[in-house]
PDB file of C-alpha atoms and ligand atoms in Angstrom:
ATOM      1  CA  UNK A   1       5.398 223.802 142.183  1.00 91.00           C
ATOM      2  CA  UNK A   2       1.662 223.417 142.855  1.00 95.00           C
ATOM      3  CA  UNK A   3      -0.168 224.469 146.021  1.00 98.00           C
ATOM      4  CA  UNK A   4      -3.834 224.109 146.882  1.00 98.00           C
ATOM      5  CA  UNK A   5      -6.130 226.554 148.742  1.00 98.00           C
ATOM      6  CA  UNK A   6      -9.814 226.360 149.535  1.00 98.00           C
ATOM      7  CA  UNK A   7     -10.347 230.030 148.631  1.00 98.00           C
ATOM      8  CA  UNK A   8      -7.973 231.790 146.262  1.00 98.00           C
ATOM      9  CA  UNK A   9      -8.215 235.587 145.868  1.00 98.00           C
ATOM     10  CA  UNK A  10      -6.505 237.318 142.951  1.00 98.00           C
ATOM     11  CA  UNK A  11      -5.621 240.919 143.872  1.00 98.00           C
ATOM     12  CA  UNK A  12      -5.110 242.390 147.338  1.00 98.00           C
ATOM     13  CA  UNK A  13      -6.682 245.779 146.696  1.00 97.00           C
ATOM     14  CA  UNK A  14      -9.760 247.127 148.460  1.00 97.00           C
ATOM     15  CA  UNK A  15     -11.857 244.166 147.276  1.00 98.00           C
ATOM     16  CA  UNK A  16      -9.308 241.412 147.933  1.00 98.00           C
ATOM     17  CA  UNK A  17      -8.374 242.439 151.465  1.00 98.00           C
ATOM     18  CA  UNK A  18     -12.035 243.078 152.398  1.00 98.00           C
ATOM     19  CA  UNK A  19     -13.024 239.602 151.250  1.00 98.00           C
ATOM     20  CA  UNK A  20     -10.084 237.937 153.023  1.00 98.00           C
ATOM     21  CA  UNK A  21     -10.787 239.763 156.303  1.00 98.00           C
ATOM     22  CA  UNK A  22     -14.539 239.142 156.170  1.00 98.00           C
ATOM     23  CA  UNK A  23     -14.117 235.439 155.421  1.00 97.00           C
ATOM     24  CA  UNK A  24     -11.528 235.080 158.152  1.00 97.00           C
ATOM     25  CA  UNK A  25     -13.858 236.752 160.683  1.00 97.00           C
ATOM     26  CA  UNK A  26     -16.629 234.328 159.729  1.00 97.00           C
ATOM     27  CA  UNK A  27     -14.462 231.202 159.734  1.00 96.00           C
ATOM     28  CA  UNK A  28     -11.139 230.918 161.567  1.00 96.00           C
ATOM     29  CA  UNK A  29     -10.157 227.634 159.919  1.00 97.00           C
ATOM     30  CA  UNK A  30     -10.802 228.056 156.197  1.00 97.00           C
ATOM     31  CA  UNK A  31      -7.667 227.952 154.014  1.00 98.00           C
ATOM     32  CA  UNK A  32      -7.513 231.339 152.241  1.00 98.00           C
ATOM     33  CA  UNK A  33      -4.747 232.720 150.009  1.00 98.00           C
ATOM     34  CA  UNK A  34      -4.229 236.060 148.246  1.00 98.00           C
ATOM     35  CA  UNK A  35      -2.117 236.616 145.138  1.00 98.00           C
ATOM     36  CA  UNK A  36      -0.902 240.233 145.227  1.00 98.00           C
ATOM     37  CA  UNK A  37       2.466 241.426 143.846  1.00 98.00           C
ATOM     38  CA  UNK A  38       2.620 244.823 145.576  1.00 98.00           C
ATOM     39  CA  UNK A  39       3.870 245.502 149.113  1.00 98.00           C
ATOM     40  CA  UNK A  40       2.139 248.890 148.992  1.00 98.00           C
ATOM     41  CA  UNK A  41      -1.603 249.407 149.294  1.00 98.00           C
ATOM     42  CA  UNK A  42      -3.132 252.774 148.380  1.00 97.00           C
ATOM     43  CA  UNK A  43      -6.507 253.932 149.668  1.00 97.00           C
ATOM     44  CA  UNK A  44      -7.561 255.218 146.248  1.00 97.00           C
ATOM     45  CA  UNK A  45     -10.631 257.239 147.290  1.00 96.00           C
ATOM     46  CA  UNK A  46      -8.106 259.419 149.168  1.00 97.00           C
ATOM     47  CA  UNK A  47      -6.493 260.404 145.834  1.00 98.00           C
ATOM     48  CA  UNK A  48      -9.342 262.871 145.253  1.00 97.00           C
ATOM     49  CA  UNK A  49      -8.388 264.851 148.321  1.00 96.00           C
ATOM     50  CA  UNK A  50      -4.654 264.536 147.586  1.00 98.00           C
ATOM     51  CA  UNK A  51      -5.412 266.258 144.269  1.00 98.00           C
ATOM     52  CA  UNK A  52      -7.540 268.780 146.161  1.00 97.00           C
ATOM     53  CA  UNK A  53      -4.751 269.513 148.645  1.00 96.00           C
ATOM     54  CA  UNK A  54      -6.374 268.246 151.861  1.00 95.00           C
ATOM     55  CA  UNK A  55      -4.394 264.981 152.173  1.00 96.00           C
ATOM     56  CA  UNK A  56      -0.852 263.869 151.390  1.00 98.00           C
ATOM     57  CA  UNK A  57      -0.158 260.839 149.219  1.00 98.00           C
ATOM     58  CA  UNK A  58       1.572 259.280 152.221  1.00 98.00           C
ATOM     59  CA  UNK A  59      -1.710 259.385 154.155  1.00 98.00           C
ATOM     60  CA  UNK A  60      -3.282 257.079 151.558  1.00 98.00           C
ATOM     61  CA  UNK A  61      -0.480 254.509 151.810  1.00 98.00           C
ATOM     62  CA  UNK A  62      -0.506 251.330 153.900  1.00 98.00           C
ATOM     63  CA  UNK A  63       1.735 248.283 154.031  1.00 98.00           C
ATOM     64  CA  UNK A  64      -0.067 245.444 152.297  1.00 98.00           C
ATOM     65  CA  UNK A  65       1.251 243.127 155.015  1.00 98.00           C
ATOM     66  CA  UNK A  66      -0.701 245.065 157.670  1.00 98.00           C
ATOM     67  CA  UNK A  67      -3.979 244.472 155.816  1.00 98.00           C
ATOM     68  CA  UNK A  68      -3.729 240.744 155.158  1.00 98.00           C
ATOM     69  CA  UNK A  69      -4.652 238.598 158.183  1.00 96.00           C
ATOM     70  CA  UNK A  70      -1.648 236.625 159.432  1.00 96.00           C
ATOM     71  CA  UNK A  71      -3.487 233.360 158.902  1.00 97.00           C
ATOM     72  CA  UNK A  72      -4.125 234.122 155.212  1.00 98.00           C
ATOM     73  CA  UNK A  73      -1.358 232.917 152.905  1.00 98.00           C
ATOM     74  CA  UNK A  74       0.091 235.785 150.804  1.00 98.00           C
ATOM     75  CA  UNK A  75       1.627 234.843 147.448  1.00 98.00           C
ATOM     76  CA  UNK A  76       3.626 237.985 146.519  1.00 98.00           C
ATOM     77  CA  UNK A  77       3.205 237.347 142.819  1.00 97.00           C
ATOM     78  CA  UNK A  78       1.258 238.176 139.660  1.00 98.00           C
ATOM     79  CA  UNK A  79      -1.485 235.866 138.400  1.00 98.00           C
ATOM     80  CA  UNK A  80      -0.501 235.198 134.826  1.00 98.00           C
ATOM     81  CA  UNK A  81      -3.174 232.878 133.416  1.00 98.00           C
ATOM     82  CA  UNK A  82      -6.310 231.025 134.425  1.00 98.00           C
ATOM     83  CA  UNK A  83      -6.979 227.321 133.817  1.00 98.00           C
ATOM     84  CA  UNK A  84     -10.684 227.015 134.712  1.00 97.00           C
ATOM     85  CA  UNK A  85     -10.914 223.415 133.559  1.00 98.00           C
ATOM     86  CA  UNK A  86      -8.272 222.519 136.194  1.00 98.00           C
ATOM     87  CA  UNK A  87      -9.485 225.004 138.878  1.00 98.00           C
ATOM     88  CA  UNK A  88      -6.002 226.475 138.670  1.00 98.00           C
ATOM     89  CA  UNK A  89      -4.171 229.778 138.283  1.00 98.00           C
ATOM     90  CA  UNK A  90      -0.629 229.965 136.926  1.00 98.00           C
ATOM     91  CA  UNK A  91       1.603 232.638 138.476  1.00 98.00           C
ATOM     92  CA  UNK A  92       4.215 234.658 136.598  1.00 98.00           C
ATOM     93  CA  UNK A  93       6.908 232.485 138.215  1.00 97.00           C
ATOM     94  CA  UNK A  94       5.335 229.419 136.594  1.00 97.00           C
ATOM     95  CA  UNK A  95       4.058 228.062 139.928  1.00 97.00           C
ATOM     96  CA  UNK A  96       0.485 226.808 139.900  1.00 98.00           C
ATOM     97  CA  UNK A  97      -2.225 227.377 142.528  1.00 98.00           C
ATOM     98  CA  UNK A  98      -5.332 225.233 142.589  1.00 98.00           C
ATOM     99  CA  UNK A  99      -8.556 226.192 144.387  1.00 98.00           C
ATOM    100  CA  UNK A 100     -12.063 225.211 145.324  1.00 98.00           C
ATOM    101  CA  UNK A 101     -13.341 228.786 145.134  1.00 98.00           C
ATOM    102  CA  UNK A 102     -11.757 231.589 143.114  1.00 98.00           C
ATOM    103  CA  UNK A 103     -12.291 235.338 143.686  1.00 98.00           C
ATOM    104  CA  UNK A 104     -10.937 237.512 140.851  1.00 98.00           C
ATOM    105  CA  UNK A 105     -10.378 241.178 141.780  1.00 98.00           C
ATOM    106  CA  UNK A 106      -7.228 242.568 140.126  1.00 97.00           C
ATOM    107  CA  UNK A 107      -8.791 246.034 139.716  1.00 96.00           C
ATOM    108  CA  UNK A 108      -8.876 248.228 136.649  1.00 94.00           C
ATOM    109  CA  UNK A 109      -5.723 248.740 134.591  1.00 92.00           C
ATOM    110  CA  UNK A 110      -4.939 252.301 133.514  1.00 93.00           C
ATOM    111  CA  UNK A 111      -4.311 252.345 129.758  1.00 93.00           C
ATOM    112  CA  UNK A 112      -2.924 255.873 129.326  1.00 94.00           C
ATOM    113  CA  UNK A 113      -1.364 254.820 126.006  1.00 96.00           C
ATOM    114  CA  UNK A 114      -4.788 254.327 124.433  1.00 93.00           C
ATOM    115  CA  UNK A 115      -5.181 258.113 124.230  1.00 93.00           C
ATOM    116  CA  UNK A 116      -2.662 259.368 121.713  1.00 97.00           C
ATOM    117  CA  UNK A 117       0.052 261.545 123.274  1.00 97.00           C
ATOM    118  CA  UNK A 118      -1.297 261.296 126.841  1.00 96.00           C
ATOM    119  CA  UNK A 119       1.468 259.159 128.345  1.00 96.00           C
ATOM    120  CA  UNK A 120       4.078 261.596 126.986  1.00 97.00           C
ATOM    121  CA  UNK A 121       2.508 264.707 128.535  1.00 97.00           C
ATOM    122  CA  UNK A 122       0.931 263.365 131.759  1.00 97.00           C
ATOM    123  CA  UNK A 123       2.587 264.750 134.883  1.00 96.00           C
ATOM    124  CA  UNK A 124       3.815 267.909 133.142  1.00 95.00           C
ATOM    125  CA  UNK A 125       2.505 270.732 130.916  1.00 96.00           C
ATOM    126  CA  UNK A 126      -0.476 271.178 133.236  1.00 96.00           C
ATOM    127  CA  UNK A 127      -1.808 267.678 132.445  1.00 97.00           C
ATOM    128  CA  UNK A 128      -2.684 265.696 135.584  1.00 97.00           C
ATOM    129  CA  UNK A 129      -4.828 262.803 136.790  1.00 97.00           C
ATOM    130  CA  UNK A 130      -6.179 261.720 140.172  1.00 97.00           C
ATOM    131  CA  UNK A 131      -6.350 258.101 139.074  1.00 96.00           C
ATOM    132  CA  UNK A 132      -2.792 257.052 139.906  1.00 96.00           C
ATOM    133  CA  UNK A 133      -0.401 257.543 142.845  1.00 97.00           C
ATOM    134  CA  UNK A 134       2.225 258.499 140.248  1.00 96.00           C
ATOM    135  CA  UNK A 135       0.233 261.466 138.948  1.00 96.00           C
ATOM    136  CA  UNK A 136      -2.036 262.699 141.736  1.00 98.00           C
ATOM    137  CA  UNK A 137       0.447 264.963 143.544  1.00 98.00           C
ATOM    138  CA  UNK A 138       0.875 266.933 140.331  1.00 98.00           C
ATOM    139  CA  UNK A 139      -2.892 267.607 140.322  1.00 98.00           C
ATOM    140  CA  UNK A 140      -2.525 269.580 143.534  1.00 98.00           C
ATOM    141  CA  UNK A 141       0.498 271.425 142.143  1.00 98.00           C
ATOM    142  CA  UNK A 142      -1.622 272.483 139.169  1.00 97.00           C
ATOM    143  CA  UNK A 143      -4.673 273.429 141.266  1.00 97.00           C
ATOM    144  CA  UNK A 144      -2.531 275.366 143.760  1.00 96.00           C
ATOM    145  CA  UNK A 145      -0.947 277.448 141.024  1.00 96.00           C
ATOM    146  CA  UNK A 146      -4.121 278.269 139.075  1.00 96.00           C
ATOM    147  CA  UNK A 147      -4.478 282.037 138.723  1.00 95.00           C
ATOM    148  CA  UNK A 148      -6.276 282.605 135.410  1.00 94.00           C
ATOM    149  CA  UNK A 149      -7.271 280.955 132.131  1.00 96.00           C
ATOM    150  CA  UNK A 150      -9.215 277.764 131.516  1.00 97.00           C
ATOM    151  CA  UNK A 151      -9.038 274.550 133.554  1.00 97.00           C
ATOM    152  CA  UNK A 152     -10.403 271.583 131.645  1.00 97.00           C
ATOM    153  CA  UNK A 153     -11.702 268.522 133.550  1.00 97.00           C
ATOM    154  CA  UNK A 154     -12.607 265.323 131.730  1.00 95.00           C
ATOM    155  CA  UNK A 155     -14.681 262.253 132.548  1.00 92.00           C
ATOM    156  CA  UNK A 156     -14.105 259.280 130.235  1.00 87.00           C
ATOM    157  CA  UNK A 157     -16.758 256.669 129.425  1.00 85.00           C
ATOM    158  CA  UNK A 158     -17.132 253.678 131.766  1.00 84.00           C
ATOM    159  CA  UNK A 159     -15.536 251.565 133.080  1.00 85.00           C
ATOM    160  CA  UNK A 160     -13.603 253.950 135.340  1.00 88.00           C
ATOM    161  CA  UNK A 161     -12.438 253.422 138.925  1.00 89.00           C
ATOM    162  CA  UNK A 162     -14.786 255.990 140.476  1.00 89.00           C
ATOM    163  CA  UNK A 163     -17.646 257.659 138.671  1.00 85.00           C
ATOM    164  CA  UNK A 164     -17.708 260.610 141.059  1.00 89.00           C
ATOM    165  CA  UNK A 165     -13.968 261.332 141.082  1.00 94.00           C
ATOM    166  CA  UNK A 166     -13.815 263.485 137.918  1.00 94.00           C
ATOM    167  CA  UNK A 167     -16.508 265.786 139.334  1.00 94.00           C
ATOM    168  CA  UNK A 168     -15.203 265.892 142.882  1.00 95.00           C
ATOM    169  CA  UNK A 169     -11.940 267.502 141.820  1.00 97.00           C
ATOM    170  CA  UNK A 170     -13.902 270.177 139.911  1.00 97.00           C
ATOM    171  CA  UNK A 171     -15.789 271.107 143.087  1.00 96.00           C
ATOM    172  CA  UNK A 172     -12.633 271.063 145.217  1.00 97.00           C
ATOM    173  CA  UNK A 173     -10.844 273.264 142.689  1.00 97.00           C
ATOM    174  CA  UNK A 174     -13.752 275.708 142.501  1.00 97.00           C
ATOM    175  CA  UNK A 175     -13.853 275.865 146.295  1.00 96.00           C
ATOM    176  CA  UNK A 176     -10.134 276.654 146.478  1.00 96.00           C
ATOM    177  CA  UNK A 177     -10.495 279.404 143.855  1.00 97.00           C
ATOM    178  CA  UNK A 178     -13.510 280.837 145.675  1.00 97.00           C
ATOM    179  CA  UNK A 179     -11.578 280.965 148.935  1.00 95.00           C
ATOM    180  CA  UNK A 180      -8.723 282.735 147.134  1.00 96.00           C
ATOM    181  CA  UNK A 181     -11.243 285.191 145.691  1.00 97.00           C
ATOM    182  CA  UNK A 182     -10.311 284.431 142.079  1.00 97.00           C
ATOM    183  CA  UNK A 183     -13.089 282.086 140.947  1.00 96.00           C
ATOM    184  CA  UNK A 184     -14.404 284.692 138.500  1.00 95.00           C
ATOM    185  CA  UNK A 185     -10.969 284.953 136.839  1.00 95.00           C
ATOM    186  CA  UNK A 186     -11.059 281.338 135.686  1.00 96.00           C
ATOM    187  CA  UNK A 187     -13.150 279.324 133.314  1.00 97.00           C
ATOM    188  CA  UNK A 188     -13.735 275.771 134.641  1.00 97.00           C
ATOM    189  CA  UNK A 189     -15.036 273.338 132.037  1.00 97.00           C
ATOM    190  CA  UNK A 190     -16.254 269.801 132.734  1.00 95.00           C
ATOM    191  CA  UNK A 191     -16.290 267.534 129.657  1.00 95.00           C
ATOM    192  CA  UNK A 192     -18.327 264.423 130.379  1.00 93.00           C
ATOM    193  CA  UNK A 193     -18.289 261.487 127.955  1.00 90.00           C
ATOM    194  CA  UNK A 194     -21.128 259.828 129.889  1.00 81.00           C
ATOM    195  CA  UNK A 195     -24.802 260.308 129.094  1.00 79.00           C
ATOM    196  CA  UNK A 196     -25.710 261.791 132.512  1.00 83.00           C
ATOM    197  CA  UNK A 197     -23.936 263.861 135.166  1.00 84.00           C
ATOM    198  CA  UNK A 198     -24.202 261.004 137.699  1.00 83.00           C
ATOM    199  CA  UNK A 199     -25.696 257.506 137.395  1.00 81.00           C
ATOM    200  CA  UNK A 200     -27.862 257.747 140.538  1.00 83.00           C
ATOM    201  CA  UNK A 201     -30.895 259.974 139.747  1.00 85.00           C
ATOM    202  CA  UNK A 202     -31.284 261.144 143.383  1.00 86.00           C
ATOM    203  CA  UNK A 203     -27.816 262.765 143.331  1.00 83.00           C
ATOM    204  CA  UNK A 204     -28.054 263.784 139.702  1.00 83.00           C
ATOM    205  CA  UNK A 205     -30.973 266.077 140.485  1.00 83.00           C
ATOM    206  CA  UNK A 206     -29.010 268.207 142.942  1.00 82.00           C
ATOM    207  CA  UNK A 207     -25.771 268.151 140.894  1.00 80.00           C
ATOM    208  CA  UNK A 208     -27.485 269.349 137.712  1.00 71.00           C
TER     209      UNK A 208
HETATM  210  C1  FAD B   1      -9.411 259.008 142.429  1.00 58.32           C
HETATM  211  C2  FAD B   1     -10.306 257.914 142.923  1.00 58.32           C
HETATM  212  C3  FAD B   1     -11.353 258.211 143.760  1.00 58.32           C
HETATM  213  C4  FAD B   1     -12.206 257.223 144.220  1.00 58.32           C
HETATM  214  N1  FAD B   1     -13.215 257.570 145.074  1.00 58.32           N
HETATM  215  C5  FAD B   1     -14.040 256.605 145.540  1.00 58.32           C
HETATM  216  C6  FAD B   1     -15.076 256.922 146.461  1.00 58.32           C
HETATM  217  O1  FAD B   1     -15.235 258.063 146.865  1.00 58.32           O
HETATM  218  N2  FAD B   1     -15.887 255.919 146.878  1.00 58.32           N
HETATM  219  C7  FAD B   1     -15.730 254.640 146.438  1.00 58.32           C
HETATM  220  O2  FAD B   1     -16.504 253.756 146.847  1.00 58.32           O
HETATM  221  N3  FAD B   1     -14.741 254.314 145.576  1.00 58.32           N
HETATM  222  C8  FAD B   1     -13.901 255.255 145.131  1.00 58.32           C
HETATM  223  N4  FAD B   1     -12.903 254.924 144.276  1.00 58.32           N
HETATM  224  C9  FAD B   1     -12.873 253.563 143.727  1.00 58.32           C
HETATM  225  C10 FAD B   1     -12.178 252.571 144.623  1.00 58.32           C
HETATM  226  O3  FAD B   1     -10.902 253.021 144.986  1.00 58.32           O
HETATM  227  C11 FAD B   1     -12.086 251.283 143.809  1.00 58.32           C
HETATM  228  O4  FAD B   1     -13.404 250.897 143.449  1.00 58.32           O
HETATM  229  C12 FAD B   1     -11.440 250.185 144.580  1.00 58.32           C
HETATM  230  O5  FAD B   1     -10.100 250.510 144.893  1.00 58.32           O
HETATM  231  C13 FAD B   1     -11.504 248.922 143.732  1.00 58.32           C
HETATM  232  O6  FAD B   1     -10.943 247.886 144.472  1.00 58.32           O
HETATM  233  P1  FAD B   1     -10.323 246.639 143.750  1.00 58.32           P
HETATM  234  O7  FAD B   1      -9.767 245.778 144.832  1.00 58.32           O
HETATM  235  O8  FAD B   1     -11.285 246.097 142.781  1.00 58.32           O
HETATM  236  O9  FAD B   1      -9.126 247.240 142.858  1.00 58.32           O
HETATM  237  P2  FAD B   1      -7.789 247.897 143.378  1.00 58.32           P
HETATM  238  O10 FAD B   1      -7.994 248.566 144.691  1.00 58.32           O
HETATM  239  O11 FAD B   1      -7.287 248.706 142.229  1.00 58.32           O
HETATM  240  O12 FAD B   1      -6.818 246.673 143.638  1.00 58.32           O
HETATM  241  C14 FAD B   1      -6.449 245.760 142.636  1.00 58.32           C
HETATM  242  C15 FAD B   1      -5.256 244.970 143.155  1.00 58.32           C
HETATM  243  O13 FAD B   1      -4.989 243.894 142.270  1.00 58.32           O
HETATM  244  C16 FAD B   1      -3.584 243.777 142.087  1.00 58.32           C
HETATM  245  N5  FAD B   1      -3.338 243.142 140.800  1.00 58.32           N
HETATM  246  C17 FAD B   1      -3.398 243.667 139.563  1.00 58.32           C
HETATM  247  N6  FAD B   1      -3.079 242.760 138.632  1.00 58.32           N
HETATM  248  C18 FAD B   1      -2.809 241.610 139.305  1.00 58.32           C
HETATM  249  C19 FAD B   1      -2.430 240.302 138.887  1.00 58.32           C
HETATM  250  N7  FAD B   1      -2.252 239.991 137.594  1.00 58.32           N
HETATM  251  N8  FAD B   1      -2.246 239.364 139.837  1.00 58.32           N
HETATM  252  C20 FAD B   1      -2.433 239.654 141.161  1.00 58.32           C
HETATM  253  N9  FAD B   1      -2.794 240.890 141.590  1.00 58.32           N
HETATM  254  C21 FAD B   1      -2.978 241.841 140.675  1.00 58.32           C
HETATM  255  C22 FAD B   1      -3.073 245.208 142.151  1.00 58.32           C
HETATM  256  O14 FAD B   1      -1.700 245.258 142.524  1.00 58.32           O
HETATM  257  C23 FAD B   1      -3.995 245.815 143.223  1.00 58.32           C
HETATM  258  O15 FAD B   1      -3.438 245.741 144.514  1.00 58.32           O
HETATM  259  C24 FAD B   1     -11.992 255.885 143.829  1.00 58.32           C
HETATM  260  C25 FAD B   1     -10.918 255.564 142.984  1.00 58.32           C
HETATM  261  C26 FAD B   1     -10.073 256.554 142.546  1.00 58.32           C
HETATM  262  C27 FAD B   1      -8.896 256.212 141.663  1.00 58.32           C
END
């Protein structure tokens, strides 16, 4: 089956729903569609404070349906391939969507398997990550139970979902340890694969 839309948005994350809502506010008549397979929408910046213990995972969760304007057509599906010469996108079901304008925002995929052994140990053995709803609650469990030893924080090279996130959890952890009066009992190490502490020089100066 083939359907046509004036504007076709791939991905209903922060970018996709913002674009759909903004366009709809500007023009009530334009034919807009979103391709998004998930019924759940996570506010990912909130994951930092879930890991830091100030927010629950549930507080970051919204129903995707509540974020897509009723007059925007939602295809609950994966985009499978792009046919730019036909102005078309083929969905996993085999259906085809054609467009006049295409917005591609399917986010960043987490490739845990590209680091040897990571997928096997993530979520246990004191190995945690704030980058996924599946792993972030375990970060808080680890932080909460820190009493002594070394806590290692890592920042991979770009592209990553949020350049500040790896540092923010270090500061939140240090703050928790300070409040518990045990900061001096722990060694916090931040291993940064990037060239600078933060890409914006104004902030970098005070962080360094
Ligand atoms: C821990 C953490 C902290 C962060 N902190 C901040 C912060 O403080 N400030 C800030 O500005 N940003 C922050 N960010 C970054 C911010 O969350 C992202 O930049 C933002 O979510 C990116 O939006 P997006 O729509 O591009 O991708 P996403 O929000 O990841 O959405 C992508 C969507 O595309 C869908 N999708 C994937 N594949 C397909 C497909 N084949 N077909 C159709 N749909 C598909 C997915 O289901 C998903 O819903 C943080 C991120 C994390 C993880």
